[in-house]
Structure formats: C-alpha cells, structure tokens
mmCIF file of C-alpha atoms in Angstrom:
data_model
loop_
_atom_site.group_PDB
_atom_site.id
_atom_site.type_symbol
_atom_site.label_atom_id
_atom_site.label_comp_id
_atom_site.label_asym_id
_atom_site.label_seq_id
_atom_site.Cartn_x
_atom_site.Cartn_y
_atom_site.Cartn_z
ATOM 1 C CA UNK P 1 -4.932 -45.428 8.944
ATOM 2 C CA UNK P 2 -1.996 -44.236 6.801
ATOM 3 C CA UNK P 3 0.337 -41.576 8.154
ATOM 4 C CA UNK P 4 -0.791 -38.086 7.103
ATOM 5 C CA UNK P 5 1.143 -35.045 8.281
ATOM 6 C CA UNK P 6 0.172 -31.469 7.443
ATOM 7 C CA UNK P 7 2.073 -28.220 6.995
ATOM 8 C CA UNK P 8 -0.153 -25.131 7.022
ATOM 9 C CA UNK P 9 0.884 -21.619 5.968
ATOM 10 C CA UNK P 10 -1.386 -18.815 7.178
ATOM 11 C CA UNK P 11 -2.029 -15.621 5.146
ATOM 12 C CA UNK P 12 -0.938 -12.891 7.563
ATOM 13 C CA UNK P 13 0.503 -10.361 5.097
ATOM 14 C CA UNK P 14 4.241 -9.813 5.221
ATOM 15 C CA UNK P 15 4.604 -12.021 8.275
ATOM 16 C CA UNK P 16 5.044 -15.627 9.290
ATOM 17 C CA UNK P 17 2.849 -18.235 10.941
ATOM 18 C CA UNK P 18 3.203 -21.888 9.987
ATOM 19 C CA UNK P 19 1.821 -24.962 11.713
ATOM 20 C CA UNK P 20 2.922 -28.578 11.491
ATOM 21 C CA UNK P 21 0.202 -31.056 12.425
ATOM 22 C CA UNK P 22 1.623 -34.552 12.809
ATOM 23 C CA UNK P 23 -0.290 -37.727 12.011
ATOM 24 C CA UNK P 24 -0.319 -38.605 15.717
ATOM 25 C CA UNK P 25 -1.906 -35.255 16.618
ATOM 26 C CA UNK P 26 1.062 -33.296 17.957
ATOM 27 C CA UNK P 27 1.207 -29.676 16.815
ATOM 28 C CA UNK P 28 4.208 -27.411 16.259
ATOM 29 C CA UNK P 29 3.640 -23.719 15.533
ATOM 30 C CA UNK P 30 6.377 -21.601 13.969
ATOM 31 C CA UNK P 31 5.978 -17.877 14.665
ATOM 32 C CA UNK P 32 2.801 -15.909 15.283
ATOM 33 C CA UNK P 33 1.712 -12.754 13.495
ATOM 34 C CA UNK P 34 -1.758 -11.422 14.288
ATOM 35 C CA UNK P 35 -2.512 -7.864 13.291
ATOM 36 C CA UNK P 36 -5.568 -6.253 14.865
ATOM 37 C CA UNK P 37 -6.853 -5.063 11.496
ATOM 38 C CA UNK P 38 -7.234 -8.720 10.475
ATOM 39 C CA UNK P 39 -10.248 -8.920 12.798
ATOM 40 C CA UNK P 40 -12.098 -6.737 10.284
ATOM 41 C CA UNK P 41 -13.755 -9.050 7.767
ATOM 42 C CA UNK P 42 -13.005 -6.568 4.961
ATOM 43 C CA UNK P 43 -9.241 -7.090 5.219
ATOM 44 C CA UNK P 44 -7.455 -9.862 3.301
ATOM 45 C CA UNK P 45 -5.279 -11.018 6.213
ATOM 46 C CA UNK P 46 -6.664 -13.926 8.204
ATOM 47 C CA UNK P 47 -7.923 -13.433 11.770
ATOM 48 C CA UNK P 48 -5.169 -15.670 13.097
ATOM 49 C CA UNK P 49 -6.293 -15.742 16.729
ATOM 50 C CA UNK P 50 -9.804 -16.908 15.862
ATOM 51 C CA UNK P 51 -8.576 -19.354 13.248
ATOM 52 C CA UNK P 52 -6.073 -21.097 15.526
ATOM 53 C CA UNK P 53 -8.498 -21.220 18.455
ATOM 54 C CA UNK P 54 -11.144 -22.769 16.225
ATOM 55 C CA UNK P 55 -8.683 -25.366 14.961
ATOM 56 C CA UNK P 56 -7.630 -26.298 18.494
ATOM 57 C CA UNK P 57 -11.211 -26.373 19.758
ATOM 58 C CA UNK P 58 -12.109 -28.800 16.967
ATOM 59 C CA UNK P 59 -9.661 -31.335 18.430
ATOM 60 C CA UNK P 60 -10.442 -30.487 22.064
ATOM 61 C CA UNK P 61 -7.126 -28.780 22.799
ATOM 62 C CA UNK P 62 -6.058 -25.575 24.511
ATOM 63 C CA UNK P 63 -2.335 -25.902 23.805
ATOM 64 C CA UNK P 64 0.387 -26.398 21.209
ATOM 65 C CA UNK P 65 3.014 -29.042 21.866
ATOM 66 C CA UNK P 66 5.662 -26.604 20.641
ATOM 67 C CA UNK P 67 5.656 -22.924 19.762
ATOM 68 C CA UNK P 68 8.882 -21.808 18.081
ATOM 69 C CA UNK P 69 9.713 -18.158 17.544
ATOM 70 C CA UNK P 70 12.384 -17.990 14.865
ATOM 71 C CA UNK P 71 13.372 -14.487 16.012
ATOM 72 C CA UNK P 72 11.880 -11.451 17.707
ATOM 73 C CA UNK P 73 10.884 -9.201 14.803
ATOM 74 C CA UNK P 74 7.331 -7.935 15.174
ATOM 75 C CA UNK P 75 6.090 -9.697 12.041
ATOM 76 C CA UNK P 76 6.974 -13.016 13.712
ATOM 77 C CA UNK P 77 5.647 -12.345 17.235
ATOM 78 C CA UNK P 78 2.849 -9.758 16.908
ATOM 79 C CA UNK P 79 -0.160 -10.482 19.088
ATOM 80 C CA UNK P 80 1.499 -13.481 20.731
ATOM 81 C CA UNK P 81 1.556 -12.116 24.278
ATOM 82 C CA UNK P 82 -2.233 -11.590 24.181
ATOM 83 C CA UNK P 83 -2.848 -15.032 22.719
ATOM 84 C CA UNK P 84 -0.567 -17.376 24.646
ATOM 85 C CA UNK P 85 -0.403 -18.167 28.332
ATOM 86 C CA UNK P 86 2.875 -16.945 29.816
ATOM 87 C CA UNK P 87 4.209 -18.718 32.870
ATOM 88 C CA UNK P 88 6.227 -15.844 34.304
ATOM 89 C CA UNK P 89 3.258 -13.731 35.508
ATOM 90 C CA UNK P 90 -0.330 -14.488 36.550
ATOM 91 C CA UNK P 91 -1.716 -11.547 34.559
ATOM 92 C CA UNK P 92 -0.864 -13.452 31.360
ATOM 93 C CA UNK P 93 -2.625 -16.645 32.417
ATOM 94 C CA UNK P 94 -6.183 -17.949 32.165
ATOM 95 C CA UNK P 95 -8.930 -16.136 30.225
ATOM 96 C CA UNK P 96 -8.856 -18.537 27.291
ATOM 97 C CA UNK P 97 -5.153 -18.179 26.634
ATOM 98 C CA UNK P 98 -3.487 -20.951 24.646
ATOM 99 C CA UNK P 99 -0.771 -22.890 26.465
ATOM 100 C CA UNK P 100 2.724 -23.568 25.158
ATOM 101 C CA UNK P 101 3.948 -26.944 26.336
ATOM 102 C CA UNK P 102 7.446 -26.284 25.031
ATOM 103 C CA UNK P 103 8.872 -22.980 23.843
ATOM 104 C CA UNK P 104 11.689 -22.926 21.255
ATOM 105 C CA UNK P 105 13.712 -19.730 20.917
ATOM 106 C CA UNK P 106 17.104 -18.673 19.585
ATOM 107 C CA UNK P 107 19.638 -17.629 22.208
ATOM 108 C CA UNK P 108 19.463 -14.086 20.858
ATOM 109 C CA UNK P 109 15.935 -13.728 22.212
ATOM 110 C CA UNK P 110 17.244 -14.040 25.781
ATOM 111 C CA UNK P 111 20.149 -11.658 25.224
ATOM 112 C CA UNK P 112 18.842 -8.802 23.103
ATOM 113 C CA UNK P 113 18.369 -5.416 24.710
ATOM 114 C CA UNK P 114 15.104 -3.627 24.002
ATOM 115 C CA UNK P 115 14.927 -0.035 22.833
ATOM 116 C CA UNK P 116 12.289 2.544 23.753
ATOM 117 C CA UNK P 117 10.060 1.659 20.805
ATOM 118 C CA UNK P 118 6.575 0.686 22.025
ATOM 119 C CA UNK P 119 6.624 -2.119 19.449
ATOM 120 C CA UNK P 120 9.315 -3.772 21.561
ATOM 121 C CA UNK P 121 6.852 -4.490 24.383
ATOM 122 C CA UNK P 122 5.943 -7.923 23.071
ATOM 123 C CA UNK P 123 9.580 -8.841 22.596
ATOM 124 C CA UNK P 124 10.322 -7.848 26.206
ATOM 125 C CA UNK P 125 7.506 -10.070 27.481
ATOM 126 C CA UNK P 126 8.696 -13.017 25.390
ATOM 127 C CA UNK P 127 12.242 -12.438 26.598
ATOM 128 C CA UNK P 128 10.984 -12.524 30.199
ATOM 129 C CA UNK P 129 9.062 -15.704 29.466
ATOM 130 C CA UNK P 130 12.057 -17.423 27.911
ATOM 131 C CA UNK P 131 14.347 -16.389 30.763
ATOM 132 C CA UNK P 132 11.799 -17.549 33.325
ATOM 133 C CA UNK P 133 11.389 -20.975 31.741
ATOM 134 C CA UNK P 134 15.141 -21.400 31.400
ATOM 135 C CA UNK P 135 15.742 -20.549 35.048
ATOM 136 C CA UNK P 136 12.917 -22.868 36.107
ATOM 137 C CA UNK P 137 14.539 -25.565 33.990
ATOM 138 C CA UNK P 138 11.488 -26.771 32.080
ATOM 139 C CA UNK P 139 9.193 -26.261 29.079
ATOM 140 C CA UNK P 140 11.808 -24.612 26.877
ATOM 141 C CA UNK P 141 14.633 -25.326 24.444
ATOM 142 C CA UNK P 142 17.181 -22.626 23.603
ATOM 143 C CA UNK P 143 19.072 -22.870 20.341
ATOM 144 C CA UNK P 144 22.794 -22.133 20.713
ATOM 145 C CA UNK P 145 24.659 -21.366 23.936
ATOM 146 C CA UNK P 146 26.930 -18.384 23.315
ATOM 147 C CA UNK P 147 29.310 -17.245 26.033
ATOM 148 C CA UNK P 148 27.210 -14.143 26.679
ATOM 149 C CA UNK P 149 24.236 -16.316 27.632
ATOM 150 C CA UNK P 150 26.354 -18.660 29.749
ATOM 151 C CA UNK P 151 27.707 -15.589 31.578
ATOM 152 C CA UNK P 152 24.162 -14.352 32.180
ATOM 153 C CA UNK P 153 22.919 -17.725 33.384
ATOM 154 C CA UNK P 154 25.727 -18.897 35.663
ATOM 155 C CA UNK P 155 25.359 -16.374 38.521
ATOM 156 C CA UNK P 156 21.586 -16.828 38.545
ATOM 157 C CA UNK P 157 21.936 -20.577 38.847
ATOM 158 C CA UNK P 158 24.497 -20.067 41.599
ATOM 159 C CA UNK P 159 21.927 -17.993 43.528
ATOM 160 C CA UNK P 160 19.589 -20.969 43.275
ATOM 161 C CA UNK P 161 22.292 -23.310 44.563
ATOM 162 C CA UNK P 162 22.665 -25.053 41.212
ATOM 163 C CA UNK P 163 25.684 -25.887 39.090
ATOM 164 C CA UNK P 164 26.568 -23.845 36.010
ATOM 165 C CA UNK P 165 25.835 -26.927 33.905
ATOM 166 C CA UNK P 166 22.374 -27.551 35.389
ATOM 167 C CA UNK P 167 20.549 -26.265 32.261
ATOM 168 C CA UNK P 168 22.865 -27.710 29.624
ATOM 169 C CA UNK P 169 20.196 -30.212 28.530
ATOM 170 C CA UNK P 170 17.975 -27.321 27.431
ATOM 171 C CA UNK P 171 20.468 -25.962 24.894
ATOM 172 C CA UNK P 172 20.514 -27.232 21.314
ATOM 173 C CA UNK P 173 23.493 -26.765 19.009
ATOM 174 C CA UNK P 174 23.382 -26.221 15.268
ATOM 175 C CA UNK P 175 24.031 -29.447 13.397
ATOM 176 C CA UNK P 176 22.079 -31.624 15.827
ATOM 177 C CA UNK P 177 18.652 -33.237 15.965
ATOM 178 C CA UNK P 178 16.214 -31.686 18.427
ATOM 179 C CA UNK P 179 15.171 -34.077 21.225
ATOM 180 C CA UNK P 180 11.526 -34.837 21.909
ATOM 181 C CA UNK P 181 10.544 -35.945 18.399
ATOM 182 C CA UNK P 182 11.653 -38.938 16.355
ATOM 183 C CA UNK P 183 10.938 -40.516 13.007
ATOM 184 C CA UNK P 184 10.085 -43.769 14.757
ATOM 185 C CA UNK P 185 7.511 -42.415 17.214
ATOM 186 C CA UNK P 186 6.256 -39.200 15.582
ATOM 187 C CA UNK P 187 7.129 -39.536 11.912
ATOM 188 C CA UNK P 188 9.237 -36.381 12.107
ATOM 189 C CA UNK P 189 12.587 -35.043 13.243
ATOM 190 C CA UNK P 190 13.912 -31.505 13.461
ATOM 191 C CA UNK P 191 17.535 -30.926 12.428
ATOM 192 C CA UNK P 192 18.827 -27.527 13.564
ATOM 193 C CA UNK P 193 20.774 -25.670 10.879
ATOM 194 C CA UNK P 194 21.114 -22.352 12.719
ATOM 195 C CA UNK P 195 21.796 -20.222 14.755
ATOM 196 C CA UNK P 196 25.532 -20.602 15.229
ATOM 197 C CA UNK P 197 27.264 -19.439 18.407
ATOM 198 C CA UNK P 198 29.055 -16.703 16.450
ATOM 199 C CA UNK P 199 25.712 -15.011 15.797
ATOM 200 C CA UNK P 200 25.674 -13.844 19.417
ATOM 201 C CA UNK P 201 29.337 -13.826 20.399
ATOM 202 C CA UNK P 202 30.759 -11.741 17.553
ATOM 203 C CA UNK P 203 29.713 -8.147 18.228
ATOM 204 C CA UNK P 204 26.149 -6.846 18.165
ATOM 205 C CA UNK P 205 23.259 -9.300 17.925
ATOM 206 C CA UNK P 206 21.417 -9.043 14.621
ATOM 207 C CA UNK P 207 18.068 -10.795 14.919
ATOM 208 C CA UNK P 208 17.813 -12.011 11.355
ATOM 209 C CA UNK P 209 21.290 -13.507 11.452
ATOM 210 C CA UNK P 210 20.537 -15.346 14.702
ATOM 211 C CA UNK P 211 17.153 -16.758 13.718
ATOM 212 C CA UNK P 212 16.090 -20.400 13.769
ATOM 213 C CA UNK P 213 16.524 -22.519 10.638
ATOM 214 C CA UNK P 214 15.463 -26.185 10.480
ATOM 215 C CA UNK P 215 15.434 -29.144 8.174
ATOM 216 C CA UNK P 216 12.163 -30.845 9.144
ATOM 217 C CA UNK P 217 12.178 -34.450 7.959
ATOM 218 C CA UNK P 218 8.909 -36.332 7.714
ATOM 219 C CA UNK P 219 8.420 -40.081 7.464
ATOM 220 C CA UNK P 220 5.218 -41.277 5.790
ATOM 221 C CA UNK P 221 4.628 -44.867 4.723
ATOM 222 C CA UNK P 222 8.345 -45.622 4.603
ATOM 223 C CA UNK P 223 9.335 -42.546 2.574
ATOM 224 C CA UNK P 224 11.179 -39.380 3.629
ATOM 225 C CA UNK P 225 10.186 -35.807 2.779
ATOM 226 C CA UNK P 226 12.109 -32.662 3.721
ATOM 227 C CA UNK P 227 10.762 -29.253 4.679
ATOM 228 C CA UNK P 228 13.131 -26.285 4.986
ATOM 229 C CA UNK P 229 11.755 -23.899 7.642
ATOM 230 C CA UNK P 230 13.736 -20.665 7.657
ATOM 231 C CA UNK P 231 13.459 -17.493 9.729
ATOM 232 C CA UNK P 232 14.515 -14.150 8.271
ATOM 233 C CA UNK P 233 18.048 -15.251 7.415
ATOM 234 C CA UNK P 234 20.157 -13.303 4.898
ATOM 235 C CA UNK P 235 22.321 -14.662 2.087
ATOM 236 C CA UNK P 236 25.337 -14.803 4.443
ATOM 237 C CA UNK P 237 23.543 -17.193 6.807
ATOM 238 C CA UNK P 238 22.253 -19.322 3.952
ATOM 239 C CA UNK P 239 25.800 -19.685 2.623
ATOM 240 C CA UNK P 240 27.067 -20.456 6.134
ATOM 241 C CA UNK P 241 24.432 -23.177 6.460
ATOM 242 C CA UNK P 242 25.376 -24.798 3.146
ATOM 243 C CA UNK P 243 29.112 -24.564 3.872
ATOM 244 C CA UNK P 244 28.841 -25.957 7.415
ATOM 245 C CA UNK P 245 26.355 -28.677 6.543
ATOM 246 C CA UNK P 246 28.561 -29.941 3.742
ATOM 247 C CA UNK P 247 31.682 -29.788 5.916
ATOM 248 C CA UNK P 248 29.980 -32.126 8.394
ATOM 249 C CA UNK P 249 28.782 -34.379 5.552
ATOM 250 C CA UNK P 250 25.099 -33.733 6.254
ATOM 251 C CA UNK P 251 24.354 -32.804 2.642
ATOM 252 C CA UNK P 252 21.006 -34.623 2.706
ATOM 253 C CA UNK P 253 19.763 -32.008 5.195
ATOM 254 C CA UNK P 254 19.924 -29.385 2.443
ATOM 255 C CA UNK P 255 17.425 -31.179 0.205
ATOM 256 C CA UNK P 256 13.851 -29.967 0.167
ATOM 257 C CA UNK P 257 10.404 -30.977 -1.010
ATOM 258 C CA UNK P 258 8.957 -27.847 0.586
ATOM 259 C CA UNK P 259 10.826 -24.572 1.184
ATOM 260 C CA UNK P 260 9.476 -21.702 3.287
ATOM 261 C CA UNK P 261 11.723 -19.005 1.869
ATOM 262 C CA UNK P 262 13.077 -16.358 4.264
ATOM 263 C CA UNK P 263 12.085 -12.752 4.761
ATOM 264 C CA UNK P 264 8.944 -12.535 2.627
ATOM 265 C CA UNK P 265 10.729 -13.076 -0.702
ATOM 266 C CA UNK P 266 13.416 -10.447 -0.145
ATOM 267 C CA UNK P 267 16.239 -10.358 -2.670
ATOM 268 C CA UNK P 268 18.675 -9.955 0.252
ATOM 269 C CA UNK P 269 18.328 -13.678 0.934
ATOM 270 C CA UNK P 270 19.849 -14.287 -2.494
ATOM 271 C CA UNK P 271 22.474 -11.578 -2.800
ATOM 272 C CA UNK P 272 23.859 -8.478 -1.090
ATOM 273 C CA UNK P 273 22.348 -5.025 -0.935
ATOM 274 C CA UNK P 274 22.253 -3.257 -4.277
ATOM 275 C CA UNK P 275 22.294 -6.504 -6.256
ATOM 276 C CA UNK P 276 18.549 -6.897 -6.787
ATOM 277 C CA UNK P 277 18.885 -7.120 -10.581
ATOM 278 C CA UNK P 278 16.546 -5.798 -13.237
ATOM 279 C CA UNK P 279 14.454 -8.921 -13.856
ATOM 280 C CA UNK P 280 16.061 -11.486 -11.540
ATOM 281 C CA UNK P 281 18.444 -11.517 -8.591
ATOM 282 C CA UNK P 282 21.569 -13.539 -9.294
ATOM 283 C CA UNK P 283 22.027 -15.806 -6.246
ATOM 284 C CA UNK P 284 25.345 -16.141 -4.462
ATOM 285 C CA UNK P 285 27.119 -19.420 -5.338
ATOM 286 C CA UNK P 286 26.173 -21.401 -2.219
ATOM 287 C CA UNK P 287 22.643 -19.984 -2.188
ATOM 288 C CA UNK P 288 22.350 -21.222 -5.765
ATOM 289 C CA UNK P 289 23.525 -24.655 -4.620
ATOM 290 C CA UNK P 290 20.782 -24.711 -1.994
ATOM 291 C CA UNK P 291 18.146 -23.811 -4.582
ATOM 292 C CA UNK P 292 19.379 -26.686 -6.726
ATOM 293 C CA UNK P 293 18.784 -29.099 -3.811
ATOM 294 C CA UNK P 294 15.060 -28.939 -4.483
ATOM 295 C CA UNK P 295 13.622 -32.361 -5.265
ATOM 296 C CA UNK P 296 11.415 -33.196 -8.203
ATOM 297 C CA UNK P 297 7.836 -31.948 -7.648
ATOM 298 C CA UNK P 298 8.976 -29.629 -4.829
ATOM 299 C CA UNK P 299 7.137 -26.474 -3.742
ATOM 300 C CA UNK P 300 8.297 -23.044 -2.597
ATOM 301 C CA UNK P 301 6.121 -20.883 -0.335
ATOM 302 C CA UNK P 302 6.542 -17.148 0.197
ATOM 303 C CA UNK P 303 4.868 -15.850 3.384
ATOM 304 C CA UNK P 304 4.208 -12.428 1.955
ATOM 305 C CA UNK P 305 1.937 -9.974 0.262
ATOM 306 C CA UNK P 306 1.038 -10.671 -3.374
ATOM 307 C CA UNK P 307 3.899 -10.392 -5.888
ATOM 308 C CA UNK P 308 2.319 -9.377 -9.200
ATOM 309 C CA UNK P 309 4.440 -9.257 -12.351
ATOM 310 C CA UNK P 310 3.843 -5.571 -13.057
ATOM 311 C CA UNK P 311 6.160 -2.581 -13.492
ATOM 312 C CA UNK P 312 5.527 -1.259 -9.970
ATOM 313 C CA UNK P 313 6.714 -4.548 -8.455
ATOM 314 C CA UNK P 314 10.122 -4.216 -10.115
ATOM 315 C CA UNK P 315 10.603 -0.820 -8.476
ATOM 316 C CA UNK P 316 9.477 -1.878 -4.991
ATOM 317 C CA UNK P 317 11.977 -1.197 -2.188
ATOM 318 C CA UNK P 318 10.527 -3.375 0.587
ATOM 319 C CA UNK P 319 9.901 -7.091 0.120
ATOM 320 C CA UNK P 320 8.433 -9.009 -1.507
ATOM 321 C CA UNK P 321 10.642 -8.481 -4.555
ATOM 322 C CA UNK P 322 9.510 -9.705 -7.969
ATOM 323 C CA UNK P 323 13.169 -10.168 -8.938
ATOM 324 C CA UNK P 324 13.551 -12.709 -6.115
ATOM 325 C CA UNK P 325 10.341 -14.460 -7.123
ATOM 326 C CA UNK P 326 11.593 -14.770 -10.694
ATOM 327 C CA UNK P 327 14.814 -16.321 -9.403
ATOM 328 C CA UNK P 328 13.031 -18.832 -7.197
ATOM 329 C CA UNK P 329 10.685 -19.792 -10.025
ATOM 330 C CA UNK P 330 13.579 -20.282 -12.444
ATOM 331 C CA UNK P 331 15.422 -22.656 -10.116
ATOM 332 C CA UNK P 332 12.231 -24.431 -9.117
ATOM 333 C CA UNK P 333 11.631 -25.148 -12.799
ATOM 334 C CA UNK P 334 15.244 -26.287 -13.211
ATOM 335 C CA UNK P 335 14.866 -28.976 -10.508
ATOM 336 C CA UNK P 336 11.477 -30.095 -11.811
ATOM 337 C CA UNK P 337 9.531 -28.493 -8.990
ATOM 338 C CA UNK P 338 5.777 -27.963 -8.947
ATOM 339 C CA UNK P 339 4.841 -24.428 -7.953
ATOM 340 C CA UNK P 340 5.819 -21.194 -6.256
ATOM 341 C CA UNK P 341 3.006 -20.164 -3.901
ATOM 342 C CA UNK P 342 2.373 -16.893 -2.075
ATOM 343 C CA UNK P 343 0.300 -16.964 1.116
ATOM 344 C CA UNK P 344 -1.609 -13.783 0.260
ATOM 345 C CA UNK P 345 -2.452 -14.957 -3.273
ATOM 346 C CA UNK P 346 -4.207 -18.292 -2.677
ATOM 347 C CA UNK P 347 -6.885 -18.853 -3.803
ATOM 348 C CA UNK P 348 -7.063 -15.122 -4.524
ATOM 349 C CA UNK P 349 -5.621 -11.895 -3.154
ATOM 350 C CA UNK P 350 -8.977 -10.545 -1.916
ATOM 351 C CA UNK P 351 -9.639 -13.338 0.579
ATOM 352 C CA UNK P 352 -6.725 -15.736 0.831
ATOM 353 C CA UNK P 353 -7.014 -18.970 2.798
ATOM 354 C CA UNK P 354 -4.295 -21.017 4.515
ATOM 355 C CA UNK P 355 -2.110 -23.017 2.146
ATOM 356 C CA UNK P 356 -2.249 -26.639 3.254
ATOM 357 C CA UNK P 357 0.133 -29.435 2.299
ATOM 358 C CA UNK P 358 -0.486 -33.039 3.217
ATOM 359 C CA UNK P 359 2.483 -35.366 3.517
ATOM 360 C CA UNK P 360 1.473 -38.989 3.140
ATOM 361 C CA UNK P 361 2.186 -42.166 1.177
ATOM 362 C CA UNK P 362 1.545 -40.385 -2.123
ATOM 363 C CA UNK P 363 4.062 -37.634 -1.432
ATOM 364 C CA UNK P 364 3.678 -33.924 -0.699
ATOM 365 C CA UNK P 365 0.227 -32.810 -1.827
ATOM 366 C CA UNK P 366 -0.972 -29.218 -2.075
ATOM 367 C CA UNK P 367 -4.608 -29.271 -0.977
ATOM 368 C CA UNK P 368 -6.241 -26.524 -2.965
ATOM 369 C CA UNK P 369 -8.976 -24.473 -1.341
ATOM 370 C CA UNK P 370 -12.444 -26.018 -1.643
ATOM 371 C CA UNK P 371 -13.654 -22.661 -2.922
ATOM 372 C CA UNK P 372 -11.834 -23.143 -6.205
ATOM 373 C CA UNK P 373 -12.728 -26.751 -6.856
ATOM 374 C CA UNK P 374 -11.765 -30.233 -5.738
ATOM 375 C CA UNK P 375 -8.547 -30.828 -3.794
ATOM 376 C CA UNK P 376 -5.470 -31.064 -5.960
ATOM 377 C CA UNK P 377 -3.886 -34.417 -6.526
ATOM 378 C CA UNK P 378 -0.513 -32.935 -7.387
ATOM 379 C CA UNK P 379 2.062 -34.862 -5.405
ATOM 380 C CA UNK P 380 5.777 -35.247 -5.084
ATOM 381 C CA UNK P 381 7.602 -38.445 -5.942
ATOM 382 C CA UNK P 382 8.360 -40.328 -2.713
ATOM 383 C CA UNK P 383 11.938 -41.424 -2.031
ATOM 384 C CA UNK P 384 11.930 -44.669 -0.109
ATOM 385 C CA UNK P 385 13.362 -44.720 3.388
ATOM 386 C CA UNK P 386 16.643 -46.527 3.837
#
C-alpha cells in the first residue's frame, strides 16, 4: 500500500487542535481546545473530546504517540486535563482518559508562574505534569534549555543523587531535528524552529514568543512535502526564525506546502500593533519572505472563527482579522498556491467539519467533506526526494 499521511485541523473556534496521522499509524496531536459548549449539538464548534475518542476507538487505541502543547494559552490547552491521563497524580488517571506516550512542551511551560485567575488551573496541572515527567526522566521532550530551567532542575536532580546533566537528552534545541521520528522509518521528521533560549532568559516569559514552531517534513513515494506548524508566534518570532534559519543555511526548512498560520489569523503575526492596514496588513520584510516560500499548489489554514469579507470584519479588534486574510490570500496567489481555508468555515459556518489533507504520491490533497460532494482531487506538485 502506498504511503498516505494525514493532517487534520479541527473546528474549535478561535483555538487550535491539529492531528498528524502517519501512514504507519503513529499519531501526533498539536494542542487541545475543547469548550464545554461544544457538547451542545446546536453549536458550530466540534465536540473535540467525543470526536478524538471515536477516532482512537476506531483503530483500537487509547493513546497518542505524542501530544505537543505549543504554549499554555487556554485556547490551546482547554479541557486537556479532563481528557488526558496525567502521570503525576492518581486522580487524573483511569476512567477512560487518553494516554500521552510522549509529551512535548516548550521550556516556558515549566517555568511560568500562574496568577490567581481560575482559568490558570489547567496550565498549573500541565506544568506539574511536565515537571513530573522531566524529573522522572521519561515520556517527555522539552524544547529549549534556558538557564532558568537548568537552575530549577539541578538541585532537584541532586536530591535524587543524579548529575546535573542526567536529563540533557530530553532537551531539544531550536535548529535541530526531534529524535524519535525519521523519514526512513516513519515518513516524517520534525525540525524545531523555535523556541530560542532567549525567549525565557531575557526578562519576563511571554507565552506566545516562547511557543513551539516546527517544520514537519513528510516523505511519500519518494517525494518531500513540508508543513509549517506554528503556535501563537508574533511577527518578531517569525522574523527571528527566518533570519536564524537562513544564517544556518537551512533555507529549505522555510518552504511550505501547508501552513497553519499563527494566532487565528491575527495581523500581529504580520506587522506590529497599529499597523493592521485598511484592506491588507503589509508584512514585515522577513515575514514577507516566509510567505513567498510557499510552494506551488500550497494551502494555508487559519484555525479560527469565520472571516467574512464584510464591513464589520474590517473593524474587528480581536482576531481573526480580514486584513490579515487578504494578505495571506494575496501571497498565496503570488506563489501559485491553491486555497486559504478557515476551520470554522468548511464546509459551512453552521456545522463545520475537520479539514483533512492527505499527503501521498499525488501530493498534498484537500479531502473535501463528503457532505458537499466527492472528495477533491486537488493536489500539490510533488518534488522528488534527493
């Protein structure tokens, strides 16, 4: 059977949940946003907990191989501590909870201090879970090792009679390939673009600036395809990524067939505050360069509420911003891309369904919902490996 990988974007409102299903069966989940109101069948957001459990049950699983939280904002973690089994306390185990074989988190998630806001409760539990797994030395990878985290970890390892370097193998630096997956054995590799150490060692930790960003490279029938998976980075981080990646001569890691744009189509990913623009947001120079790295027949996905082209959208303060959408669509057209998709618009805004891409010998294919006709046969042009 030919290699077929899938990337699935779930309609959870202004929030993120994306799953990679590899041809060999391994599953990687990026973020988790389940809002209780989604359990009401009259709401447009998907009942994420039921949907994911049904998908796992269909393949006789009760676990994900990897769950990666790009950062700790509520719209990326909501409902996760009720859904997943947490190793640090028995009260969060059993009862149909879904297991996480390996947890991926940015270093910031272990270092951030919580405020009194009740919405921080889930973050605190995930922080405890990440710290527990790190101290136990298994089932976790932490992205970046800032001095603040090394200072936190060293005395605790000393108490356990272990060397300060005993957990070094669990830390992943920006600019490196994540261990545990390979093109040869899995048909995929994860190249870490961010976070950088400076995101935690230079003053206060800002979640969005310290979030996970990956180039996910797929191999299918001898051809490579690139997926850019981005947390809620801002334009500064996107420029840092382009600048650093080019400095290290890893330019190919900036190319994309599929781009999960950051922060629910916010204009602040393209330019600084106050520079939204009337009709379009003018991107910063290096952000523009990244947009121009899109390959022919590429797709952009916005994990967000609908973005209608009406007067009210142009005046909207919170994302999604129509000005940003117009910018993305302009550059997508310039590189010969296929389509800009919004999770809460497909196949319609009343009852959206997950957006599914298949990555196989024919390229990157958007599989349209069965409710609006036969699956699409729109594909990208495959570049040959080697």
